[in-house]
mmCIF file of C-alpha atoms in Angstrom:
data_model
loop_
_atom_site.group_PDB
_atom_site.id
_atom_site.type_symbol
_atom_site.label_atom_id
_atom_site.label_comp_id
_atom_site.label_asym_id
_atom_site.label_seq_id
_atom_site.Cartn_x
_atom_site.Cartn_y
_atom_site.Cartn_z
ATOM 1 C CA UNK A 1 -17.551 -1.253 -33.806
ATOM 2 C CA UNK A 2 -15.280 -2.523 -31.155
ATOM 3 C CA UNK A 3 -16.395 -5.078 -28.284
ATOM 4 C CA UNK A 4 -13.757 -3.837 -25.805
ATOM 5 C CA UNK A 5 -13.225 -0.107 -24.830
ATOM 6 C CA UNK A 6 -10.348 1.439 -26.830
ATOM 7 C CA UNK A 7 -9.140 2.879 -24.196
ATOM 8 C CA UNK A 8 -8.039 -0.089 -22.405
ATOM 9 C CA UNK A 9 -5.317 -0.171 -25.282
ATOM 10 C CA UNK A 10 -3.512 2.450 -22.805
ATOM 11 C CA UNK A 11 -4.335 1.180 -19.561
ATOM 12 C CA UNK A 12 -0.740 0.886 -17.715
ATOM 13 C CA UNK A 13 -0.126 -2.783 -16.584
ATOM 14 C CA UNK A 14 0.595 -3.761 -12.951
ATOM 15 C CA UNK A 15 3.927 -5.285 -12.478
ATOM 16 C CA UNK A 16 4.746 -8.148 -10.382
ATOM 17 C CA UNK A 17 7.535 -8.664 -8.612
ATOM 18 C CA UNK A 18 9.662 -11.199 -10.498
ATOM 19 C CA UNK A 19 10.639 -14.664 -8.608
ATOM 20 C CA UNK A 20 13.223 -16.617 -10.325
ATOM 21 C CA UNK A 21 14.405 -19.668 -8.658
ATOM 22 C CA UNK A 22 17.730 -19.407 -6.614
ATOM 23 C CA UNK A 23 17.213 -16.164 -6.143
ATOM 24 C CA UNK A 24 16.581 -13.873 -3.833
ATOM 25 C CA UNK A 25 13.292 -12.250 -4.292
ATOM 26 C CA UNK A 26 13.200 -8.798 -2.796
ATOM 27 C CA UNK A 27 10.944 -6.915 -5.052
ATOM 28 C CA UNK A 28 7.050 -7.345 -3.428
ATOM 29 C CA UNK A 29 7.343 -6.068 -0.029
ATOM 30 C CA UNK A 30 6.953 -9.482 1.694
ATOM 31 C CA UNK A 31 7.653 -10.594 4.871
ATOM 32 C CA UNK A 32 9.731 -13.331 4.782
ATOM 33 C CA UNK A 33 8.907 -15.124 7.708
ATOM 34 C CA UNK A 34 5.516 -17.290 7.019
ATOM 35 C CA UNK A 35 2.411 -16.706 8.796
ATOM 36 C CA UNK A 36 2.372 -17.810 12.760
ATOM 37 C CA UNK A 37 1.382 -21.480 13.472
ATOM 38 C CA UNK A 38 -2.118 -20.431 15.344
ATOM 39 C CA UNK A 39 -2.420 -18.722 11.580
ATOM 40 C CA UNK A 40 -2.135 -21.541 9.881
ATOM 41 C CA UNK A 41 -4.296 -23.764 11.689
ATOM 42 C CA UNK A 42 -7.037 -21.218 11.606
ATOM 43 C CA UNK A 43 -6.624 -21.554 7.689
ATOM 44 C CA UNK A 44 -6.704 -25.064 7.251
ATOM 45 C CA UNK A 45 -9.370 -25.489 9.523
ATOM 46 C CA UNK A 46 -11.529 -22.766 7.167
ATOM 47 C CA UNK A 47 -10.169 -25.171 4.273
ATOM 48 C CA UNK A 48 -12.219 -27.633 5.608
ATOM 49 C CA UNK A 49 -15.407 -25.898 4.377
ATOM 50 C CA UNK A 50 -13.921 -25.109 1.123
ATOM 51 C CA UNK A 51 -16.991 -26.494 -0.386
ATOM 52 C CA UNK A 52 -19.414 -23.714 1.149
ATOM 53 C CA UNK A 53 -19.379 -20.076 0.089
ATOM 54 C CA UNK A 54 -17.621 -17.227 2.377
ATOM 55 C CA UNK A 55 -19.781 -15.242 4.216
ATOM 56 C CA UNK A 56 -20.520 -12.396 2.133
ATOM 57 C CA UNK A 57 -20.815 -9.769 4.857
ATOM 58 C CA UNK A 58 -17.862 -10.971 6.419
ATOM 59 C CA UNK A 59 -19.272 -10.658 9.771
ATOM 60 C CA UNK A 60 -16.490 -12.400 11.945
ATOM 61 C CA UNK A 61 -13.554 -10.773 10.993
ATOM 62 C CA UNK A 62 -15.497 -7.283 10.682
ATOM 63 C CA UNK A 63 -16.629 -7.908 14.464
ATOM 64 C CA UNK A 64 -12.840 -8.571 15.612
ATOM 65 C CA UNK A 65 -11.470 -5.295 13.899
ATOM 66 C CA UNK A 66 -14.374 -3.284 15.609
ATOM 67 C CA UNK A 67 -13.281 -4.743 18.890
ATOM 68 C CA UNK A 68 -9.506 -4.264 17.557
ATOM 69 C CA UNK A 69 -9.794 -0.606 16.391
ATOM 70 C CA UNK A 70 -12.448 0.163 18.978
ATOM 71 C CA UNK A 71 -14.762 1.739 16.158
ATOM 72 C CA UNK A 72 -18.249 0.638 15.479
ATOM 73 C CA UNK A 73 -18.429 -2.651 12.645
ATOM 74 C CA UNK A 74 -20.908 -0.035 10.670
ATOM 75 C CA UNK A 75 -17.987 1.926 9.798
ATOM 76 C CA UNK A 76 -15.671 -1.081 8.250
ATOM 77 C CA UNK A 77 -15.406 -2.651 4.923
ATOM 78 C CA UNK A 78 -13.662 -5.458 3.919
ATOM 79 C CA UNK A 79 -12.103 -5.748 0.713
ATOM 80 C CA UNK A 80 -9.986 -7.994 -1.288
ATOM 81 C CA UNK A 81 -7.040 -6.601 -0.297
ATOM 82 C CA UNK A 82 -6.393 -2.651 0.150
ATOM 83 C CA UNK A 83 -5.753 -2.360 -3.813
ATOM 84 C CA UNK A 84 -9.769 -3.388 -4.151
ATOM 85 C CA UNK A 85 -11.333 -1.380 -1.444
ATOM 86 C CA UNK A 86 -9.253 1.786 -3.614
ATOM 87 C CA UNK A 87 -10.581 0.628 -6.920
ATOM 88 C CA UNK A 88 -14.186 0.389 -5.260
ATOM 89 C CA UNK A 89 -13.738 3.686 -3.821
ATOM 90 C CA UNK A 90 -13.416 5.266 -7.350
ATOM 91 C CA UNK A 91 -16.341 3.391 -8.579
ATOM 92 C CA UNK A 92 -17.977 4.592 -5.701
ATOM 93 C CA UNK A 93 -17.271 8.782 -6.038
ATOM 94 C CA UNK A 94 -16.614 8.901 -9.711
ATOM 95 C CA UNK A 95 -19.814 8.809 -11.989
ATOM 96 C CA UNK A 96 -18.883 11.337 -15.356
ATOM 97 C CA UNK A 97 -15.774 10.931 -17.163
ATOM 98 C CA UNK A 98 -14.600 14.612 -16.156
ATOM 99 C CA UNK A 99 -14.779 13.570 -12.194
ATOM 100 C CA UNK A 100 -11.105 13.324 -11.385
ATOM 101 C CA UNK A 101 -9.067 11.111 -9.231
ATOM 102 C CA UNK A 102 -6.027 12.952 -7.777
ATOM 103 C CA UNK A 103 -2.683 10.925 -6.102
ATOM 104 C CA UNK A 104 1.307 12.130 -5.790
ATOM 105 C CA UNK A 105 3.273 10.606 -8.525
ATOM 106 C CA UNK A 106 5.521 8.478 -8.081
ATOM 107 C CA UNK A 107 3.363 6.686 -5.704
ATOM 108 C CA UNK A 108 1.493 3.459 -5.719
ATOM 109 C CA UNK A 109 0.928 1.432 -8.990
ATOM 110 C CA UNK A 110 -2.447 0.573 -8.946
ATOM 111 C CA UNK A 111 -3.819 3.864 -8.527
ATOM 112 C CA UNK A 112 -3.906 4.962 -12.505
ATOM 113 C CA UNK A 113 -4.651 1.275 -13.017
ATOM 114 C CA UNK A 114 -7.945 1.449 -10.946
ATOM 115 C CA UNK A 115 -8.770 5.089 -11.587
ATOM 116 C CA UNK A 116 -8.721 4.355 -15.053
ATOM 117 C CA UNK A 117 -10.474 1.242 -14.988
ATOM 118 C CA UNK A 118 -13.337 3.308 -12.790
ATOM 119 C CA UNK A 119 -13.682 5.930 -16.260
ATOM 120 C CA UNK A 120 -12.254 8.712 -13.976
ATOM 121 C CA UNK A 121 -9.821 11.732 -15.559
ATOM 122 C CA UNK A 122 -6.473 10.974 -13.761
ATOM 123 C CA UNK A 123 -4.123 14.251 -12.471
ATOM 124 C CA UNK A 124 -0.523 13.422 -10.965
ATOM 125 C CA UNK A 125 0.953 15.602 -8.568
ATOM 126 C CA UNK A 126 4.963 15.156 -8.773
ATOM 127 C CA UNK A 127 6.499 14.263 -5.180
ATOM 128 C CA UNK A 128 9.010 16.668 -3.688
ATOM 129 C CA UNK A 129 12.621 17.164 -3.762
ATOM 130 C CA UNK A 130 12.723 14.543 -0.881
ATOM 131 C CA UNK A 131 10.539 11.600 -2.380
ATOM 132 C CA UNK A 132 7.491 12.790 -0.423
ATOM 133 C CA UNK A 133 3.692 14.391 -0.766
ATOM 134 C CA UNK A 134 3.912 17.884 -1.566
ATOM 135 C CA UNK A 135 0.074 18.313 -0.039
ATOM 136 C CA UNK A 136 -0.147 21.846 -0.976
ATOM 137 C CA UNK A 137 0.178 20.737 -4.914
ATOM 138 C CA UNK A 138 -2.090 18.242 -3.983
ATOM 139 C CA UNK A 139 -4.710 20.848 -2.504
ATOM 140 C CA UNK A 140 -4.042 23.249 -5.343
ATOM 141 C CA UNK A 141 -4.506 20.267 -8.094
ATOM 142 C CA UNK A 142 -8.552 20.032 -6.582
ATOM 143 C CA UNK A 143 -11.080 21.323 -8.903
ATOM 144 C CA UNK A 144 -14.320 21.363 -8.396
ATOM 145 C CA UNK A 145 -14.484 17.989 -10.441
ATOM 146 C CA UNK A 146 -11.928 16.437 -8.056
ATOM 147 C CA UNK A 147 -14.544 13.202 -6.408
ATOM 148 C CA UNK A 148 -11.302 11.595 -4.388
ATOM 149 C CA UNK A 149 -8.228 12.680 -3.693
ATOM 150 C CA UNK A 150 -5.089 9.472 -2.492
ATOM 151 C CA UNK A 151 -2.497 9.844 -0.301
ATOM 152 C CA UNK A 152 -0.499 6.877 0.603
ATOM 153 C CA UNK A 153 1.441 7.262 3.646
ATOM 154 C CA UNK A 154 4.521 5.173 3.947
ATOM 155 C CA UNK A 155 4.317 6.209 0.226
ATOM 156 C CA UNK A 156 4.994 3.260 -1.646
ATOM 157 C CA UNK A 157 7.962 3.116 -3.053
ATOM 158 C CA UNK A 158 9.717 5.590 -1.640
ATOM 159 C CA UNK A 159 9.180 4.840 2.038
ATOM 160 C CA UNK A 160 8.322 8.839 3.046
ATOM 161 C CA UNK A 161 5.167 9.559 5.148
ATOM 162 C CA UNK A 162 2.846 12.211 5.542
ATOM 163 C CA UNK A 163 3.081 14.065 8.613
ATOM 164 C CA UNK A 164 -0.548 14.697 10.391
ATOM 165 C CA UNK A 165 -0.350 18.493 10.275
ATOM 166 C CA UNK A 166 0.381 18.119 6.637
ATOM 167 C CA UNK A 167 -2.806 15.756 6.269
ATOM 168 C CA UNK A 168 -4.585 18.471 8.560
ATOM 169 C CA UNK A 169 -4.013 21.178 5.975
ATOM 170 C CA UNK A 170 -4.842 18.776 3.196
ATOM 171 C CA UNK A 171 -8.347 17.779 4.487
ATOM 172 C CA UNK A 172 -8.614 21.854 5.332
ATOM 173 C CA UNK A 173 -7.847 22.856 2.148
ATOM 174 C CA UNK A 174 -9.473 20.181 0.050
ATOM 175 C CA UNK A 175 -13.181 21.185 1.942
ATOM 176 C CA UNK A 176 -15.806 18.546 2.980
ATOM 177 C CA UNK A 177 -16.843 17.910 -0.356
ATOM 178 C CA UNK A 178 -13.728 15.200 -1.762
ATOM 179 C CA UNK A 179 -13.132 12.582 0.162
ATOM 180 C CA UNK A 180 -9.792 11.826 1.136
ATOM 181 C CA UNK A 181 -8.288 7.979 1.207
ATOM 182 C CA UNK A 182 -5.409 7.515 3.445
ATOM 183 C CA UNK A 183 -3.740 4.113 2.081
ATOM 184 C CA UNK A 184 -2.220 2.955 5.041
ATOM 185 C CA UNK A 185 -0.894 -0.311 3.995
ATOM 186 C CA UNK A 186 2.334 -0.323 5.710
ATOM 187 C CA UNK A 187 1.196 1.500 8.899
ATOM 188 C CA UNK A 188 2.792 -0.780 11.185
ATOM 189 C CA UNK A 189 6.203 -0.312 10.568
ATOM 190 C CA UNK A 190 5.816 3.552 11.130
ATOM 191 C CA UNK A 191 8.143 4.605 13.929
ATOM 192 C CA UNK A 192 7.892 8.582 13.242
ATOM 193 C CA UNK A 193 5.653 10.023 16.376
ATOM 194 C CA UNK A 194 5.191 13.310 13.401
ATOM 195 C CA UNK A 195 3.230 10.568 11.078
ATOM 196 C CA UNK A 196 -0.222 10.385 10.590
ATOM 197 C CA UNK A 197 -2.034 7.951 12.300
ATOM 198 C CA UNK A 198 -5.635 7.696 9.555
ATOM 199 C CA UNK A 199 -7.603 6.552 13.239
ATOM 200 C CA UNK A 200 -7.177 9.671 14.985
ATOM 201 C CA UNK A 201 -8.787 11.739 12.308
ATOM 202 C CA UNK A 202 -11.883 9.792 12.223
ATOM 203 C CA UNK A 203 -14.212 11.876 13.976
ATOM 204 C CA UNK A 204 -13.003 15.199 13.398
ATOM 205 C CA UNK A 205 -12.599 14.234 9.244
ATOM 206 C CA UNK A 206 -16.031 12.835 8.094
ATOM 207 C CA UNK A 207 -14.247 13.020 4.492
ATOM 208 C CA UNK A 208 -11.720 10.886 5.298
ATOM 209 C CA UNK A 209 -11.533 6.729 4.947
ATOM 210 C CA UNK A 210 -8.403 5.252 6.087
ATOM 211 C CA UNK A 211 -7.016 2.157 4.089
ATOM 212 C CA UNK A 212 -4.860 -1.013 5.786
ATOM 213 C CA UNK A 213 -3.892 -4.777 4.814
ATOM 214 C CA UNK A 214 -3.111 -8.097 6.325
ATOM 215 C CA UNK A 215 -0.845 -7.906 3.551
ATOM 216 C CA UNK A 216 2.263 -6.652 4.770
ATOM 217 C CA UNK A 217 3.174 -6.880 8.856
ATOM 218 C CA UNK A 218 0.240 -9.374 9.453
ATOM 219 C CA UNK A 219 2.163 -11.832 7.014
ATOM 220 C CA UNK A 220 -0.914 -12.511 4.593
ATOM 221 C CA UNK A 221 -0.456 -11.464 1.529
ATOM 222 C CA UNK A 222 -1.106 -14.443 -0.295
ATOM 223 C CA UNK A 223 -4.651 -14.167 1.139
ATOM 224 C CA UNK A 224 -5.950 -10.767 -0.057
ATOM 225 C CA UNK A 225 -7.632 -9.003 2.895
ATOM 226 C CA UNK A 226 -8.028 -5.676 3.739
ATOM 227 C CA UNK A 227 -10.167 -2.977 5.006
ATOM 228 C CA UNK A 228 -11.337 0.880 5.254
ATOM 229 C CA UNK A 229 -12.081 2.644 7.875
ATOM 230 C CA UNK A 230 -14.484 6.027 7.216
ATOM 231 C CA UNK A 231 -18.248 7.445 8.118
ATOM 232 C CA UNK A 232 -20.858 4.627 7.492
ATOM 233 C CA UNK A 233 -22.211 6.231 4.634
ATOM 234 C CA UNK A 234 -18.735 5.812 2.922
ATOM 235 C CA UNK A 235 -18.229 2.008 4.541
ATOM 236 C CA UNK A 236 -21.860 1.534 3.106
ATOM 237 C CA UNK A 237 -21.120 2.546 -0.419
ATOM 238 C CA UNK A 238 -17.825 0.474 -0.301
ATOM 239 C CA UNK A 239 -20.176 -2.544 0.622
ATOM 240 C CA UNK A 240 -22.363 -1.726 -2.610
ATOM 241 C CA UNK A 241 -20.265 -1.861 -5.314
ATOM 242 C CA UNK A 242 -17.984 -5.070 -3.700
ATOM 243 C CA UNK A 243 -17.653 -7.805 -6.012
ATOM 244 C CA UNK A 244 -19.275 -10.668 -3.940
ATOM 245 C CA UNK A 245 -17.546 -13.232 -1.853
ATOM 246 C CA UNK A 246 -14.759 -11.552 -2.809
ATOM 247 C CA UNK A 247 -13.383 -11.929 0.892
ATOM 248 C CA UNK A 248 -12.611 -16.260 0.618
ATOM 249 C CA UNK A 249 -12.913 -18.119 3.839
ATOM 250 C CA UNK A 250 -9.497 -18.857 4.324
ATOM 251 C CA UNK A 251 -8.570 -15.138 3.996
ATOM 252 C CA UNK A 252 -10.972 -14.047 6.739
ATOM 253 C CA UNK A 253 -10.302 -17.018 9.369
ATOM 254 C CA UNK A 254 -6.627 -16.337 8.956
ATOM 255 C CA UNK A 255 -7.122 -12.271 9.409
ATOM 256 C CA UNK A 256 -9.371 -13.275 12.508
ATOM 257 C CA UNK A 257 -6.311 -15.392 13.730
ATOM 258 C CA UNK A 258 -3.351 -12.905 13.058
ATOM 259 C CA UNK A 259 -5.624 -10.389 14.994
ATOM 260 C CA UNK A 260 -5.710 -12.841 18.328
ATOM 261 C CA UNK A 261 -1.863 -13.686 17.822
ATOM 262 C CA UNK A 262 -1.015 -10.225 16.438
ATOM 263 C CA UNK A 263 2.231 -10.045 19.346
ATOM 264 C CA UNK A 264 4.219 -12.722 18.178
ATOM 265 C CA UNK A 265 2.957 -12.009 14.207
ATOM 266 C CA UNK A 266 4.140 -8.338 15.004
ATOM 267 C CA UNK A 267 7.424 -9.176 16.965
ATOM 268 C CA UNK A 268 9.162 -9.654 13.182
ATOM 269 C CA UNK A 269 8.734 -5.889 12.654
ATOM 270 C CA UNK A 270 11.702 -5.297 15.467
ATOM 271 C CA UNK A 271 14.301 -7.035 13.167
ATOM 272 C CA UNK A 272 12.658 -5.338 9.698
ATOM 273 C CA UNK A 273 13.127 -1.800 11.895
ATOM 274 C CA UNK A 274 17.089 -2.320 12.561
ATOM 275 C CA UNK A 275 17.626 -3.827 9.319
ATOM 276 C CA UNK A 276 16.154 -0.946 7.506
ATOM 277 C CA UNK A 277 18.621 1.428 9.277
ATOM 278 C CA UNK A 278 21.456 -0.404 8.298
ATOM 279 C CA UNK A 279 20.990 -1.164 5.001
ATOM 280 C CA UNK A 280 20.258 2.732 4.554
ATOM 281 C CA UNK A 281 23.101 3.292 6.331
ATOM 282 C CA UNK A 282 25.204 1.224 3.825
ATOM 283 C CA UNK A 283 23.850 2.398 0.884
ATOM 284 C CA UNK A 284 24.467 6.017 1.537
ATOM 285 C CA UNK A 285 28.312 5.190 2.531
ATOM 286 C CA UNK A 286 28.462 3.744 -0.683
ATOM 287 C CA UNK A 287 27.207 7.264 -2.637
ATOM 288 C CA UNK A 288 22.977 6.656 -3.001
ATOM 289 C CA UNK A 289 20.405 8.574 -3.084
ATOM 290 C CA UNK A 290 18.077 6.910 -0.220
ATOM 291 C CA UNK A 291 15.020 8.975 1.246
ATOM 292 C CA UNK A 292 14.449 8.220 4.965
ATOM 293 C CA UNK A 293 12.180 5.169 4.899
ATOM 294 C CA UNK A 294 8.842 4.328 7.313
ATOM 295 C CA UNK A 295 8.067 1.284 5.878
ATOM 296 C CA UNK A 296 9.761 -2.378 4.971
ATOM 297 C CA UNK A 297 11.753 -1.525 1.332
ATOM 298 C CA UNK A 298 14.607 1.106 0.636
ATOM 299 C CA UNK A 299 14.003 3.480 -2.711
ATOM 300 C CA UNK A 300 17.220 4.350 -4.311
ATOM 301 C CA UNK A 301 16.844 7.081 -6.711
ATOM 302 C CA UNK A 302 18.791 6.238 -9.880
ATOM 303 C CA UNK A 303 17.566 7.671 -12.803
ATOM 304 C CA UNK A 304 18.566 6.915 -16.100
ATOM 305 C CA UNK A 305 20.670 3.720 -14.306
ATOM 306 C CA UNK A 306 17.493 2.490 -12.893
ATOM 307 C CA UNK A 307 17.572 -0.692 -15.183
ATOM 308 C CA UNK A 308 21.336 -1.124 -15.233
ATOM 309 C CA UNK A 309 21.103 -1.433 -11.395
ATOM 310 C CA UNK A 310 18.514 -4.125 -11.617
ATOM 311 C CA UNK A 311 19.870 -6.236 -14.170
ATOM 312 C CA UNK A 312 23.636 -5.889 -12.347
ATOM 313 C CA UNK A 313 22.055 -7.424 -9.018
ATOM 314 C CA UNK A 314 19.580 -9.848 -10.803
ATOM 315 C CA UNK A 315 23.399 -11.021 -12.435
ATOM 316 C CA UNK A 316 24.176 -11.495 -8.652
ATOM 317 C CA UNK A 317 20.934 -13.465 -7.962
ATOM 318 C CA UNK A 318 19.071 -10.427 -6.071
ATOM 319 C CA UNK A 319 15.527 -9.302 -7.527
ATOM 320 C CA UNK A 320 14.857 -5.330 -7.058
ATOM 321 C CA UNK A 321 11.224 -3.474 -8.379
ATOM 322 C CA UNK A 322 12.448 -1.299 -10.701
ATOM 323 C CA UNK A 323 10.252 1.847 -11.335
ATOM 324 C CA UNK A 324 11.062 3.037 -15.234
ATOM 325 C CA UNK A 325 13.602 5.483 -15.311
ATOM 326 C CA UNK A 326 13.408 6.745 -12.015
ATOM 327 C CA UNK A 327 14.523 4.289 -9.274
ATOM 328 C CA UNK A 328 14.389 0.728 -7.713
ATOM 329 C CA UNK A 329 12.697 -0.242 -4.799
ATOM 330 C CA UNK A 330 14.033 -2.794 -2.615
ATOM 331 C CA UNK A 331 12.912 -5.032 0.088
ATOM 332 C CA UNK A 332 14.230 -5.031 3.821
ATOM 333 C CA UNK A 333 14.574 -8.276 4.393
ATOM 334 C CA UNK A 334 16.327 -11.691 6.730
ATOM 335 C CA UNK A 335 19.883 -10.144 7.394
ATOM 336 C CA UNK A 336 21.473 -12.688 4.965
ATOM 337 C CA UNK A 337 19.913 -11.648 2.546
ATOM 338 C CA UNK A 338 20.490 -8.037 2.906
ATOM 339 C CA UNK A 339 23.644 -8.799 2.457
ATOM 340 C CA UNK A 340 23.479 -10.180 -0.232
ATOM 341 C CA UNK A 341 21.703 -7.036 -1.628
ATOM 342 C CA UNK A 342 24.482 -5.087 -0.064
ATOM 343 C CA UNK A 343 27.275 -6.922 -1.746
ATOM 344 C CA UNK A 344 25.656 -6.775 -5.370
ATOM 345 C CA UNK A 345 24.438 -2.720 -4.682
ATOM 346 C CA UNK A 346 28.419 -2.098 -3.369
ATOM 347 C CA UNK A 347 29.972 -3.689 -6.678
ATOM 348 C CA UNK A 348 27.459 -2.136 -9.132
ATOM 349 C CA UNK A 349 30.510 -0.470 -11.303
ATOM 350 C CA UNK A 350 33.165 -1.822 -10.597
#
């Protein structure tokens, strides 16, 4: 008899973005710009207590995003980061091994990492000829053991969004019955009016719970915070099977703190916007294959060169996310070094 499941042995490993020193790291999604100095004081003044355990309700920082969001603090969860709160969701809907957890493929890592991990039966829908949700082959992929269908919107890492009345006739077609987790995580650097904004589906959408990080814009990812947004029997399920204290101190003082200085934390999405244009730009002069991107990373379809590409601007001190055989996924980035990504992507073959 074994001590560990067996099927563990098959459970897909999340990759990292590498960081080499003297290079430029452009494979996580990070802001580079560090968090605001009101931030930072708000953290090491939390440090302070470092001997005293978090508050497990996280109570402060759910008050602030219920004034924020303008929702009531019964209907917010915090997690560990928006890569827990999805891992608690499947816990949370998904009791048999035959209840099914349903997501577009390519799309976010974690999601057969924490679907599998919850004992749930996995089904893939392929993305579209454009890198995006096909929601009808979602809808049509629902059975009736389907407990929670995914949706991640910038889809990471291609960059494409949802449109609302394409999440409309998802939520229509998928019935009351399976909820529906929107993972927002890179919501604000959506500039498409067409998206779907999670928040303004709320009330008509009791199946839905919308996912979003300090991660990304808010400059935090070294903190792990995030939260959900759905009906408060959802939020109150979400709060059952938590981990506890798995919110530290630090991370909610400094969420707290990049909510009250959000305009100059958010200001560094202007440069990330223009950037993202003109590396795009760039790369489709130079003959890639780059979907339209929402969010703060480029996906350039490659194929079978996928980890030729990589190693060729890893030789030229650039770090890319490579994605098996089927593309790389690059950070938008300081100017400089977009550039520098530029130069290695423009002499790959030469």
């Amino acid at each position: 008899m074994t001590l560990i499941r067996p099927d563990l042995d098959t459970l897909p490993a999340y990759v990292p973005g590498r960081a080499i020193p003297g290079a430029i790291k452009l494979a996580s999604n990070e802001v580079c710009l560090p968090p605001t100095p009101p931030v930072l004081a708000a953290i090491a003044a939390a440090a302070a207590a470092g001997n005293r355990y978090p508050d497990l309700a996280v109570t402060g920082l759910t008050a602030r995003l219920a004034d924020h969001l303008a929702v009531d603090a019964g209907r917010i969860a915090i997690g560990c980061g928006s890569v827990t709160l999805c891992q608690q969701l499947v816990q949370a809907t998904c009791l048999e091994p035959s209840d099914e957890v349903v997501f577009a493929w390519r799309s976010f890592e974690a999601y057969p990492i924490v679907a599998q991990i919850g004992g749930a039966t996995i089904r893939t829908v392929a993305l579209d000829a454009d890198f995006r949700h096909d929601v009808d082959a979602m809808a049509a992929a629902v059975t009736p053991h389907t407990r929670l269908v995914i949706v991640c919107s910038p889809n990471n890492p291609t960059g494409t969004v949802v449109t609302r009345d394409e999440m409309e006739r998802l939520l229509a077609a998928v019935g009351p019955d399976v909820l529906v987790a929107l993972d927002e995580a890179y919501y604000e650097y959506v500039t498409d009016p067409a998206a779907v904004d999670g928040m303004t589906l709320l009330d008509a959408h009791p199946n839905i719970v919308v996912l979003r990080t300090f991660s990304k814009a808010y400059r935090l990812a070294a903190l792990r915070v995030g939260y959900a947004v759905g009906t408060p029997e959802v939020v109150t399920a979400l709060r059952k099977v938590c981990p506890p204290f798995s919110v530290s101190s630090l991370a909610q003082a400094g969420a707290i703190a990049a909510l009250d200085n959000a305009a100059d934390l958010l200001a560094g999405r202007a440069e990330v916007l223009t950037e993202r244009i003109r590396v795009r730009d760039a790369l489709l002069s130079a003959g890639y294959t780059v979907p339209p991107t929402q969010s703060n990373f480029v996906w350039l379809a490659l194929g079978d060169q996928t980890a030729a590409f990589s190693a060729h601007c890893l030789d030229n001190k650039v770090i890319v996310r490579p994605f098996a055989s089927d593309g790389v996924r690059v950070t938008v980035s300081a100017p400089e070094e977009n550039d520098a990504f530029l130069a290695a992507a423009q002499s790959y073959g030469d």
